[in-house]
């Protein structure tokens, strides 16, 4: 084990200053943090439309949905808002680092969906994943895969994800796929 110092506790002066601001402005918690807090989410018109489109795409089981926008426009924040609005029966996997090879991608996918089937080959992953999806469909439980920063997908991984969209019955897609990224995603 590495000898790491314990985390530094807040200094009394910092804690007093933070408490003073909270009290002065009547706040229950600090409003400005490094990561966006969905509790403070304000949806302007374009974000409301974007969120409504995402929710519709999942509920209507459209198969593929793509959301693009420039850096810092709130795409990931919208995804978190979407996840908070989904039916509790919907299982969602959120892949935030698409720089993976196929086997590592499936390992992340299985971890996200909590699929406890040991697999070592891509074929084993696909068989187990297909069974997982069919079981969920039989119970009318939607399954959603979100790939954030999708513009960074390699051509190989983009094709792997496209092939996952082929997992279907004659009447229904087994997996909803949402690709989210910067505008160059549209050119892929």
PDB file of N, CA and C in Angstrom, residues 92-185:
ATOM      1  N   UNK A  92     -30.254   1.790 -17.540  1.00  0.00           N
ATOM      2  CA  UNK A  92     -29.423   2.651 -18.372  1.00  0.00           C
ATOM      3  C   UNK A  92     -27.950   2.421 -18.064  1.00  0.00           C
ATOM      4  N   UNK A  93     -27.170   2.296 -19.124  1.00  0.00           N
ATOM      5  CA  UNK A  93     -25.709   2.227 -19.008  1.00  0.00           C
ATOM      6  C   UNK A  93     -25.167   3.535 -19.563  1.00  0.00           C
ATOM      7  N   UNK A  94     -24.292   4.162 -18.808  1.00  0.00           N
ATOM      8  CA  UNK A  94     -23.728   5.457 -19.195  1.00  0.00           C
ATOM      9  C   UNK A  94     -22.237   5.256 -19.415  1.00  0.00           C
ATOM     10  N   UNK A  95     -21.825   5.174 -20.673  1.00  0.00           N
ATOM     11  CA  UNK A  95     -20.414   5.006 -21.011  1.00  0.00           C
ATOM     12  C   UNK A  95     -19.863   6.397 -21.279  1.00  0.00           C
ATOM     13  N   UNK A  96     -19.015   6.863 -20.402  1.00  0.00           N
ATOM     14  CA  UNK A  96     -18.511   8.240 -20.503  1.00  0.00           C
ATOM     15  C   UNK A  96     -17.111   8.307 -21.108  1.00  0.00           C
ATOM     16  N   UNK A  97     -16.470   7.155 -21.292  1.00  0.00           N
ATOM     17  CA  UNK A  97     -15.160   7.123 -21.925  1.00  0.00           C
ATOM     18  C   UNK A  97     -15.214   6.109 -23.058  1.00  0.00           C
ATOM     19  N   UNK A  98     -15.429   6.581 -24.295  1.00  0.00           N
ATOM     20  CA  UNK A  98     -15.573   5.638 -25.407  1.00  0.00           C
ATOM     21  C   UNK A  98     -14.257   5.153 -25.998  1.00  0.00           C
ATOM     22  N   UNK A  99     -13.134   5.513 -25.408  1.00  0.00           N
ATOM     23  CA  UNK A  99     -11.836   5.101 -25.952  1.00  0.00           C
ATOM     24  C   UNK A  99     -11.485   3.692 -25.472  1.00  0.00           C
ATOM     25  N   UNK A 100     -12.307   2.739 -25.896  1.00  0.00           N
ATOM     26  CA  UNK A 100     -12.161   1.352 -25.476  1.00  0.00           C
ATOM     27  C   UNK A 100     -12.152   0.444 -26.694  1.00  0.00           C
ATOM     28  N   UNK A 101     -11.527  -0.710 -26.538  1.00  0.00           N
ATOM     29  CA  UNK A 101     -11.648  -1.755 -27.543  1.00  0.00           C
ATOM     30  C   UNK A 101     -12.934  -2.530 -27.286  1.00  0.00           C
ATOM     31  N   UNK A 102     -13.327  -3.404 -28.205  1.00  0.00           N
ATOM     32  CA  UNK A 102     -14.595  -4.126 -28.057  1.00  0.00           C
ATOM     33  C   UNK A 102     -14.747  -4.904 -26.752  1.00  0.00           C
ATOM     34  N   UNK A 103     -13.742  -5.682 -26.346  1.00  0.00           N
ATOM     35  CA  UNK A 103     -13.900  -6.461 -25.113  1.00  0.00           C
ATOM     36  C   UNK A 103     -14.014  -5.569 -23.884  1.00  0.00           C
ATOM     37  N   UNK A 104     -13.194  -4.527 -23.817  1.00  0.00           N
ATOM     38  CA  UNK A 104     -13.299  -3.604 -22.685  1.00  0.00           C
ATOM     39  C   UNK A 104     -14.636  -2.883 -22.694  1.00  0.00           C
ATOM     40  N   UNK A 105     -15.140  -2.545 -23.871  1.00  0.00           N
ATOM     41  CA  UNK A 105     -16.455  -1.916 -23.980  1.00  0.00           C
ATOM     42  C   UNK A 105     -17.523  -2.831 -23.386  1.00  0.00           C
ATOM     43  N   UNK A 106     -17.486  -4.118 -23.749  1.00  0.00           N
ATOM     44  CA  UNK A 106     -18.478  -5.052 -23.209  1.00  0.00           C
ATOM     45  C   UNK A 106     -18.316  -5.227 -21.699  1.00  0.00           C
ATOM     46  N   UNK A 107     -17.079  -5.207 -21.217  1.00  0.00           N
ATOM     47  CA  UNK A 107     -16.868  -5.306 -19.760  1.00  0.00           C
ATOM     48  C   UNK A 107     -17.510  -4.119 -19.048  1.00  0.00           C
ATOM     49  N   UNK A 108     -17.323  -2.928 -19.602  1.00  0.00           N
ATOM     50  CA  UNK A 108     -17.942  -1.728 -19.015  1.00  0.00           C
ATOM     51  C   UNK A 108     -19.464  -1.837 -19.100  1.00  0.00           C
ATOM     52  N   UNK A 109     -19.973  -2.268 -20.241  1.00  0.00           N
ATOM     53  CA  UNK A 109     -21.415  -2.418 -20.435  1.00  0.00           C
ATOM     54  C   UNK A 109     -21.999  -3.391 -19.412  1.00  0.00           C
ATOM     55  N   UNK A 110     -21.351  -4.530 -19.232  1.00  0.00           N
ATOM     56  CA  UNK A 110     -21.842  -5.521 -18.271  1.00  0.00           C
ATOM     57  C   UNK A 110     -21.787  -4.967 -16.847  1.00  0.00           C
ATOM     58  N   UNK A 111     -20.750  -4.224 -16.527  1.00  0.00           N
ATOM     59  CA  UNK A 111     -20.659  -3.609 -15.209  1.00  0.00           C
ATOM     60  C   UNK A 111     -21.783  -2.598 -15.011  1.00  0.00           C
ATOM     61  N   UNK A 112     -22.018  -1.759 -16.007  1.00  0.00           N
ATOM     62  CA  UNK A 112     -23.072  -0.743 -15.910  1.00  0.00           C
ATOM     63  C   UNK A 112     -24.459  -1.367 -15.739  1.00  0.00           C
ATOM     64  N   UNK A 113     -24.713  -2.454 -16.453  1.00  0.00           N
ATOM     65  CA  UNK A 113     -26.019  -3.124 -16.362  1.00  0.00           C
ATOM     66  C   UNK A 113     -26.059  -4.177 -15.255  1.00  0.00           C
ATOM     67  N   UNK A 114     -24.955  -4.343 -14.548  1.00  0.00           N
ATOM     68  CA  UNK A 114     -24.836  -5.329 -13.475  1.00  0.00           C
ATOM     69  C   UNK A 114     -25.163  -6.742 -13.972  1.00  0.00           C
ATOM     70  N   UNK A 115     -24.639  -7.087 -15.127  1.00  0.00           N
ATOM     71  CA  UNK A 115     -24.806  -8.429 -15.690  1.00  0.00           C
ATOM     72  C   UNK A 115     -23.689  -9.286 -15.115  1.00  0.00           C
ATOM     73  N   UNK A 116     -24.066 -10.302 -14.366  1.00  0.00           N
ATOM     74  CA  UNK A 116     -23.098 -11.132 -13.647  1.00  0.00           C
ATOM     75  C   UNK A 116     -22.835 -12.454 -14.368  1.00  0.00           C
ATOM     76  N   UNK A 117     -22.516 -12.379 -15.644  1.00  0.00           N
ATOM     77  CA  UNK A 117     -22.216 -13.576 -16.423  1.00  0.00           C
ATOM     78  C   UNK A 117     -20.742 -13.515 -16.815  1.00  0.00           C
ATOM     79  N   UNK A 118     -19.951 -14.523 -16.437  1.00  0.00           N
ATOM     80  CA  UNK A 118     -18.534 -14.485 -16.815  1.00  0.00           C
ATOM     81  C   UNK A 118     -18.374 -14.719 -18.321  1.00  0.00           C
ATOM     82  N   UNK A 119     -17.674 -13.815 -18.964  1.00  0.00           N
ATOM     83  CA  UNK A 119     -17.423 -13.919 -20.411  1.00  0.00           C
ATOM     84  C   UNK A 119     -15.957 -13.612 -20.679  1.00  0.00           C
ATOM     85  N   UNK A 120     -15.413 -14.277 -21.696  1.00  0.00           N
ATOM     86  CA  UNK A 120     -14.037 -13.986 -22.083  1.00  0.00           C
ATOM     87  C   UNK A 120     -13.921 -13.627 -23.556  1.00  0.00           C
ATOM     88  N   UNK A 121     -14.902 -14.015 -24.361  1.00  0.00           N
ATOM     89  CA  UNK A 121     -14.848 -13.706 -25.787  1.00  0.00           C
ATOM     90  C   UNK A 121     -15.992 -12.772 -26.159  1.00  0.00           C
ATOM     91  N   UNK A 122     -15.834 -12.120 -27.297  1.00  0.00           N
ATOM     92  CA  UNK A 122     -16.891 -11.231 -27.777  1.00  0.00           C
ATOM     93  C   UNK A 122     -18.183 -12.014 -28.019  1.00  0.00           C
ATOM     94  N   UNK A 123     -18.063 -13.219 -28.549  1.00  0.00           N
ATOM     95  CA  UNK A 123     -19.251 -14.047 -28.798  1.00  0.00           C
ATOM     96  C   UNK A 123     -19.992 -14.336 -27.492  1.00  0.00           C
ATOM     97  N   UNK A 124     -19.262 -14.663 -26.434  1.00  0.00           N
ATOM     98  CA  UNK A 124     -19.902 -14.926 -25.140  1.00  0.00           C
ATOM     99  C   UNK A 124     -20.608 -13.673 -24.618  1.00  0.00           C
ATOM    100  N   UNK A 125     -19.954 -12.512 -24.773  1.00  0.00           N
ATOM    101  CA  UNK A 125     -20.588 -11.259 -24.351  1.00  0.00           C
ATOM    102  C   UNK A 125     -21.882 -11.018 -25.130  1.00  0.00           C
ATOM    103  N   UNK A 126     -21.842 -11.209 -26.435  1.00  0.00           N
ATOM    104  CA  UNK A 126     -23.021 -10.948 -27.257  1.00  0.00           C
ATOM    105  C   UNK A 126     -24.168 -11.895 -26.922  1.00  0.00           C
ATOM    106  N   UNK A 127     -23.866 -13.152 -26.702  1.00  0.00           N
ATOM    107  CA  UNK A 127     -24.902 -14.127 -26.343  1.00  0.00           C
ATOM    108  C   UNK A 127     -25.533 -13.754 -25.001  1.00  0.00           C
ATOM    109  N   UNK A 128     -24.700 -13.465 -24.012  1.00  0.00           N
ATOM    110  CA  UNK A 128     -25.222 -13.104 -22.684  1.00  0.00           C
ATOM    111  C   UNK A 128     -26.000 -11.793 -22.735  1.00  0.00           C
ATOM    112  N   UNK A 129     -25.495 -10.821 -23.511  1.00  0.00           N
ATOM    113  CA  UNK A 129     -26.174  -9.528 -23.606  1.00  0.00           C
ATOM    114  C   UNK A 129     -27.528  -9.680 -24.306  1.00  0.00           C
ATOM    115  N   UNK A 130     -27.584 -10.478 -25.351  1.00  0.00           N
ATOM    116  CA  UNK A 130     -28.843 -10.713 -26.049  1.00  0.00           C
ATOM    117  C   UNK A 130     -29.867 -11.355 -25.108  1.00  0.00           C
ATOM    118  N   UNK A 131     -29.443 -12.336 -24.322  1.00  0.00           N
ATOM    119  CA  UNK A 131     -30.351 -12.972 -23.354  1.00  0.00           C
ATOM    120  C   UNK A 131     -30.838 -11.958 -22.323  1.00  0.00           C
ATOM    121  N   UNK A 132     -29.942 -11.115 -21.838  1.00  0.00           N
ATOM    122  CA  UNK A 132     -30.294 -10.055 -20.882  1.00  0.00           C
ATOM    123  C   UNK A 132     -31.362  -9.131 -21.484  1.00  0.00           C
ATOM    124  N   UNK A 133     -31.149  -8.717 -22.731  1.00  0.00           N
ATOM    125  CA  UNK A 133     -32.085  -7.804 -23.386  1.00  0.00           C
ATOM    126  C   UNK A 133     -33.442  -8.451 -23.646  1.00  0.00           C
ATOM    127  N   UNK A 134     -33.453  -9.707 -24.066  1.00  0.00           N
ATOM    128  CA  UNK A 134     -34.724 -10.401 -24.313  1.00  0.00           C
ATOM    129  C   UNK A 134     -35.496 -10.565 -23.012  1.00  0.00           C
ATOM    130  N   UNK A 135     -34.797 -10.908 -21.942  1.00  0.00           N
ATOM    131  CA  UNK A 135     -35.442 -11.028 -20.631  1.00  0.00           C
ATOM    132  C   UNK A 135     -36.086  -9.700 -20.222  1.00  0.00           C
ATOM    133  N   UNK A 136     -35.392  -8.609 -20.426  1.00  0.00           N
ATOM    134  CA  UNK A 136     -35.939  -7.289 -20.078  1.00  0.00           C
ATOM    135  C   UNK A 136     -37.135  -6.946 -20.963  1.00  0.00           C
ATOM    136  N   UNK A 137     -37.057  -7.248 -22.239  1.00  0.00           N
ATOM    137  CA  UNK A 137     -38.170  -6.963 -23.145  1.00  0.00           C
ATOM    138  C   UNK A 137     -39.407  -7.763 -22.754  1.00  0.00           C
ATOM    139  N   UNK A 138     -39.224  -9.021 -22.392  1.00  0.00           N
ATOM    140  CA  UNK A 138     -40.357  -9.857 -21.975  1.00  0.00           C
ATOM    141  C   UNK A 138     -41.071  -9.280 -20.754  1.00  0.00           C
ATOM    142  N   UNK A 139     -40.338  -8.555 -19.924  1.00  0.00           N
ATOM    143  CA  UNK A 139     -40.930  -7.913 -18.740  1.00  0.00           C
ATOM    144  C   UNK A 139     -41.326  -6.465 -19.030  1.00  0.00           C
ATOM    145  N   UNK A 140     -41.204  -6.045 -20.301  1.00  0.00           N
ATOM    146  CA  UNK A 140     -41.505  -4.679 -20.741  1.00  0.00           C
ATOM    147  C   UNK A 140     -40.647  -3.654 -19.989  1.00  0.00           C
ATOM    148  N   UNK A 141     -39.383  -3.987 -19.827  1.00  0.00           N
ATOM    149  CA  UNK A 141     -38.421  -3.104 -19.176  1.00  0.00           C
ATOM    150  C   UNK A 141     -37.443  -2.580 -20.227  1.00  0.00           C
ATOM    151  N   UNK A 142     -37.520  -1.311 -20.557  1.00  0.00           N
ATOM    152  CA  UNK A 142     -36.617  -0.749 -21.564  1.00  0.00           C
ATOM    153  C   UNK A 142     -35.158  -0.759 -21.107  1.00  0.00           C
ATOM    154  N   UNK A 143     -34.272  -0.791 -22.090  1.00  0.00           N
ATOM    155  CA  UNK A 143     -32.835  -0.800 -21.816  1.00  0.00           C
ATOM    156  C   UNK A 143     -32.180   0.259 -22.693  1.00  0.00           C
ATOM    157  N   UNK A 144     -31.390   1.110 -22.060  1.00  0.00           N
ATOM    158  CA  UNK A 144     -30.798   2.260 -22.732  1.00  0.00           C
ATOM    159  C   UNK A 144     -29.279   2.248 -22.581  1.00  0.00           C
ATOM    160  N   UNK A 145     -28.595   2.452 -23.694  1.00  0.00           N
ATOM    161  CA  UNK A 145     -27.147   2.625 -23.700  1.00  0.00           C
ATOM    162  C   UNK A 145     -26.859   4.060 -24.103  1.00  0.00           C
ATOM    163  N   UNK A 146     -26.163   4.797 -23.238  1.00  0.00           N
ATOM    164  CA  UNK A 146     -25.754   6.166 -23.536  1.00  0.00           C
ATOM    165  C   UNK A 146     -24.240   6.177 -23.690  1.00  0.00           C
ATOM    166  N   UNK A 147     -23.770   6.696 -24.816  1.00  0.00           N
ATOM    167  CA  UNK A 147     -22.337   6.858 -25.034  1.00  0.00           C
ATOM    168  C   UNK A 147     -22.063   8.348 -25.124  1.00  0.00           C
ATOM    169  N   UNK A 148     -21.439   8.891 -24.097  1.00  0.00           N
ATOM    170  CA  UNK A 148     -21.076  10.309 -24.072  1.00  0.00           C
ATOM    171  C   UNK A 148     -19.710  10.462 -24.741  1.00  0.00           C
ATOM    172  N   UNK A 149     -19.437  11.630 -25.250  1.00  0.00           N
ATOM    173  CA  UNK A 149     -18.193  11.906 -25.982  1.00  0.00           C
ATOM    174  C   UNK A 149     -18.043  10.964 -27.177  1.00  0.00           C
ATOM    175  N   UNK A 150     -19.178  10.650 -27.815  1.00  0.00           N
ATOM    176  CA  UNK A 150     -19.202   9.652 -28.883  1.00  0.00           C
ATOM    177  C   UNK A 150     -18.385  10.063 -30.108  1.00  0.00           C
ATOM    178  N   UNK A 151     -18.066  11.340 -30.248  1.00  0.00           N
ATOM    179  CA  UNK A 151     -17.232  11.765 -31.386  1.00  0.00           C
ATOM    180  C   UNK A 151     -15.837  11.157 -31.294  1.00  0.00           C
ATOM    181  N   UNK A 152     -15.478  10.637 -30.115  1.00  0.00           N
ATOM    182  CA  UNK A 152     -14.159  10.023 -29.929  1.00  0.00           C
ATOM    183  C   UNK A 152     -14.156   8.526 -30.241  1.00  0.00           C
ATOM    184  N   UNK A 153     -15.312   7.976 -30.596  1.00  0.00           N
ATOM    185  CA  UNK A 153     -15.377   6.555 -30.920  1.00  0.00           C
ATOM    186  C   UNK A 153     -14.511   6.250 -32.138  1.00  0.00           C
ATOM    187  N   UNK A 154     -13.807   5.139 -32.074  1.00  0.00           N
ATOM    188  CA  UNK A 154     -13.070   4.679 -33.253  1.00  0.00           C
ATOM    189  C   UNK A 154     -14.091   4.143 -34.249  1.00  0.00           C
ATOM    190  N   UNK A 155     -13.683   4.023 -35.490  1.00  0.00           N
ATOM    191  CA  UNK A 155     -14.568   3.460 -36.514  1.00  0.00           C
ATOM    192  C   UNK A 155     -14.995   2.048 -36.117  1.00  0.00           C
ATOM    193  N   UNK A 156     -14.064   1.293 -35.525  1.00  0.00           N
ATOM    194  CA  UNK A 156     -14.362  -0.076 -35.088  1.00  0.00           C
ATOM    195  C   UNK A 156     -15.444  -0.080 -34.007  1.00  0.00           C
ATOM    196  N   UNK A 157     -15.323   0.803 -33.033  1.00  0.00           N
ATOM    197  CA  UNK A 157     -16.308   0.821 -31.943  1.00  0.00           C
ATOM    198  C   UNK A 157     -17.656   1.372 -32.408  1.00  0.00           C
ATOM    199  N   UNK A 158     -17.631   2.330 -33.304  1.00  0.00           N
ATOM    200  CA  UNK A 158     -18.892   2.838 -33.845  1.00  0.00           C
ATOM    201  C   UNK A 158     -19.643   1.714 -34.556  1.00  0.00           C
ATOM    202  N   UNK A 159     -18.921   0.882 -35.284  1.00  0.00           N
ATOM    203  CA  UNK A 159     -19.540  -0.256 -35.959  1.00  0.00           C
ATOM    204  C   UNK A 159     -20.044  -1.288 -34.945  1.00  0.00           C
ATOM    205  N   UNK A 160     -19.290  -1.521 -33.878  1.00  0.00           N
ATOM    206  CA  UNK A 160     -19.749  -2.449 -32.819  1.00  0.00           C
ATOM    207  C   UNK A 160     -21.075  -1.978 -32.223  1.00  0.00           C
ATOM    208  N   UNK A 161     -21.159  -0.678 -31.957  1.00  0.00           N
ATOM    209  CA  UNK A 161     -22.389  -0.128 -31.373  1.00  0.00           C
ATOM    210  C   UNK A 161     -23.520  -0.193 -32.390  1.00  0.00           C
ATOM    211  N   UNK A 162     -23.227   0.110 -33.648  1.00  0.00           N
ATOM    212  CA  UNK A 162     -24.259   0.001 -34.687  1.00  0.00           C
ATOM    213  C   UNK A 162     -24.794  -1.429 -34.754  1.00  0.00           C
ATOM    214  N   UNK A 163     -23.878  -2.397 -34.663  1.00  0.00           N
ATOM    215  CA  UNK A 163     -24.299  -3.797 -34.716  1.00  0.00           C
ATOM    216  C   UNK A 163     -25.171  -4.174 -33.514  1.00  0.00           C
ATOM    217  N   UNK A 164     -24.963  -3.525 -32.372  1.00  0.00           N
ATOM    218  CA  UNK A 164     -25.839  -3.780 -31.222  1.00  0.00           C
ATOM    219  C   UNK A 164     -27.279  -3.378 -31.533  1.00  0.00           C
ATOM    220  N   UNK A 165     -27.439  -2.405 -32.410  1.00  0.00           N
ATOM    221  CA  UNK A 165     -28.796  -1.985 -32.774  1.00  0.00           C
ATOM    222  C   UNK A 165     -29.522  -3.068 -33.569  1.00  0.00           C
ATOM    223  N   UNK A 166     -28.782  -4.061 -34.073  1.00  0.00           N
ATOM    224  CA  UNK A 166     -29.411  -5.179 -34.774  1.00  0.00           C
ATOM    225  C   UNK A 166     -30.052  -6.176 -33.811  1.00  0.00           C
ATOM    226  N   UNK A 167     -29.796  -6.036 -32.521  1.00  0.00           N
ATOM    227  CA  UNK A 167     -30.425  -6.917 -31.538  1.00  0.00           C
ATOM    228  C   UNK A 167     -31.885  -6.470 -31.415  1.00  0.00           C
ATOM    229  N   UNK A 168     -32.758  -7.252 -32.051  1.00  0.00           N
ATOM    230  CA  UNK A 168     -34.167  -6.862 -32.100  1.00  0.00           C
ATOM    231  C   UNK A 168     -35.033  -8.085 -32.311  1.00  0.00           C
ATOM    232  N   UNK A 169     -36.309  -7.890 -32.064  1.00  0.00           N
ATOM    233  CA  UNK A 169     -37.309  -8.882 -32.430  1.00  0.00           C
ATOM    234  C   UNK A 169     -37.973  -8.362 -33.704  1.00  0.00           C
ATOM    235  N   UNK A 170     -38.872  -9.124 -34.306  1.00  0.00           N
ATOM    236  CA  UNK A 170     -39.541  -8.606 -35.500  1.00  0.00           C
ATOM    237  C   UNK A 170     -40.339  -7.319 -35.252  1.00  0.00           C
ATOM    238  N   UNK A 171     -40.677  -7.057 -33.998  1.00  0.00           N
ATOM    239  CA  UNK A 171     -41.528  -5.891 -33.718  1.00  0.00           C
ATOM    240  C   UNK A 171     -40.896  -4.836 -32.823  1.00  0.00           C
ATOM    241  N   UNK A 172     -39.716  -5.118 -32.257  1.00  0.00           N
ATOM    242  CA  UNK A 172     -39.183  -4.174 -31.274  1.00  0.00           C
ATOM    243  C   UNK A 172     -37.661  -4.191 -31.226  1.00  0.00           C
ATOM    244  N   UNK A 173     -37.098  -3.016 -30.998  1.00  0.00           N
ATOM    245  CA  UNK A 173     -35.666  -2.913 -30.723  1.00  0.00           C
ATOM    246  C   UNK A 173     -35.448  -3.366 -29.280  1.00  0.00           C
ATOM    247  N   UNK A 174     -34.407  -4.141 -29.048  1.00  0.00           N
ATOM    248  CA  UNK A 174     -34.106  -4.601 -27.696  1.00  0.00           C
ATOM    249  C   UNK A 174     -33.325  -3.554 -26.907  1.00  0.00           C
ATOM    250  N   UNK A 175     -32.626  -2.680 -27.619  1.00  0.00           N
ATOM    251  CA  UNK A 175     -31.737  -1.722 -26.971  1.00  0.00           C
ATOM    252  C   UNK A 175     -31.919  -0.341 -27.594  1.00  0.00           C
ATOM    253  N   UNK A 176     -32.104   0.653 -26.748  1.00  0.00           N
ATOM    254  CA  UNK A 176     -32.120   2.044 -27.194  1.00  0.00           C
ATOM    255  C   UNK A 176     -30.693   2.552 -27.074  1.00  0.00           C
ATOM    256  N   UNK A 177     -30.194   3.178 -28.126  1.00  0.00           N
ATOM    257  CA  UNK A 177     -28.816   3.660 -28.136  1.00  0.00           C
ATOM    258  C   UNK A 177     -28.826   5.166 -28.314  1.00  0.00           C
ATOM    259  N   UNK A 178     -28.125   5.861 -27.433  1.00  0.00           N
ATOM    260  CA  UNK A 178     -28.042   7.310 -27.487  1.00  0.00           C
ATOM    261  C   UNK A 178     -26.575   7.696 -27.616  1.00  0.00           C
ATOM    262  N   UNK A 179     -26.243   8.310 -28.740  1.00  0.00           N
ATOM    263  CA  UNK A 179     -24.888   8.793 -28.957  1.00  0.00           C
ATOM    264  C   UNK A 179     -24.883  10.297 -28.713  1.00  0.00           C
ATOM    265  N   UNK A 180     -23.982  10.738 -27.862  1.00  0.00           N
ATOM    266  CA  UNK A 180     -23.925  12.152 -27.474  1.00  0.00           C
ATOM    267  C   UNK A 180     -22.501  12.636 -27.670  1.00  0.00           C
ATOM    268  N   UNK A 181     -22.371  13.789 -28.324  1.00  0.00           N
ATOM    269  CA  UNK A 181     -21.023  14.289 -28.549  1.00  0.00           C
ATOM    270  C   UNK A 181     -20.999  15.641 -29.217  1.00  0.00           C
ATOM    271  N   UNK A 182     -19.825  16.023 -29.620  1.00  0.00           N
ATOM    272  CA  UNK A 182     -19.609  17.304 -30.282  1.00  0.00           C
ATOM    273  C   UNK A 182     -20.041  17.190 -31.747  1.00  0.00           C
ATOM    274  N   UNK A 183     -20.206  18.325 -32.442  1.00  0.00           N
ATOM    275  CA  UNK A 183     -20.756  18.310 -33.804  1.00  0.00           C
ATOM    276  C   UNK A 183     -20.049  17.379 -34.783  1.00  0.00           C
ATOM    277  N   UNK A 184     -18.773  17.102 -34.599  1.00  0.00           N
ATOM    278  CA  UNK A 184     -18.083  16.204 -35.527  1.00  0.00           C
ATOM    279  C   UNK A 184     -18.665  14.791 -35.511  1.00  0.00           C
ATOM    280  N   UNK A 185     -19.451  14.444 -34.491  1.00  0.00           N
ATOM    281  CA  UNK A 185     -20.139  13.153 -34.441  1.00  0.00           C
ATOM    282  C   UNK A 185     -21.059  13.011 -35.648  1.00  0.00           C
TER     283      UNK A 185
END
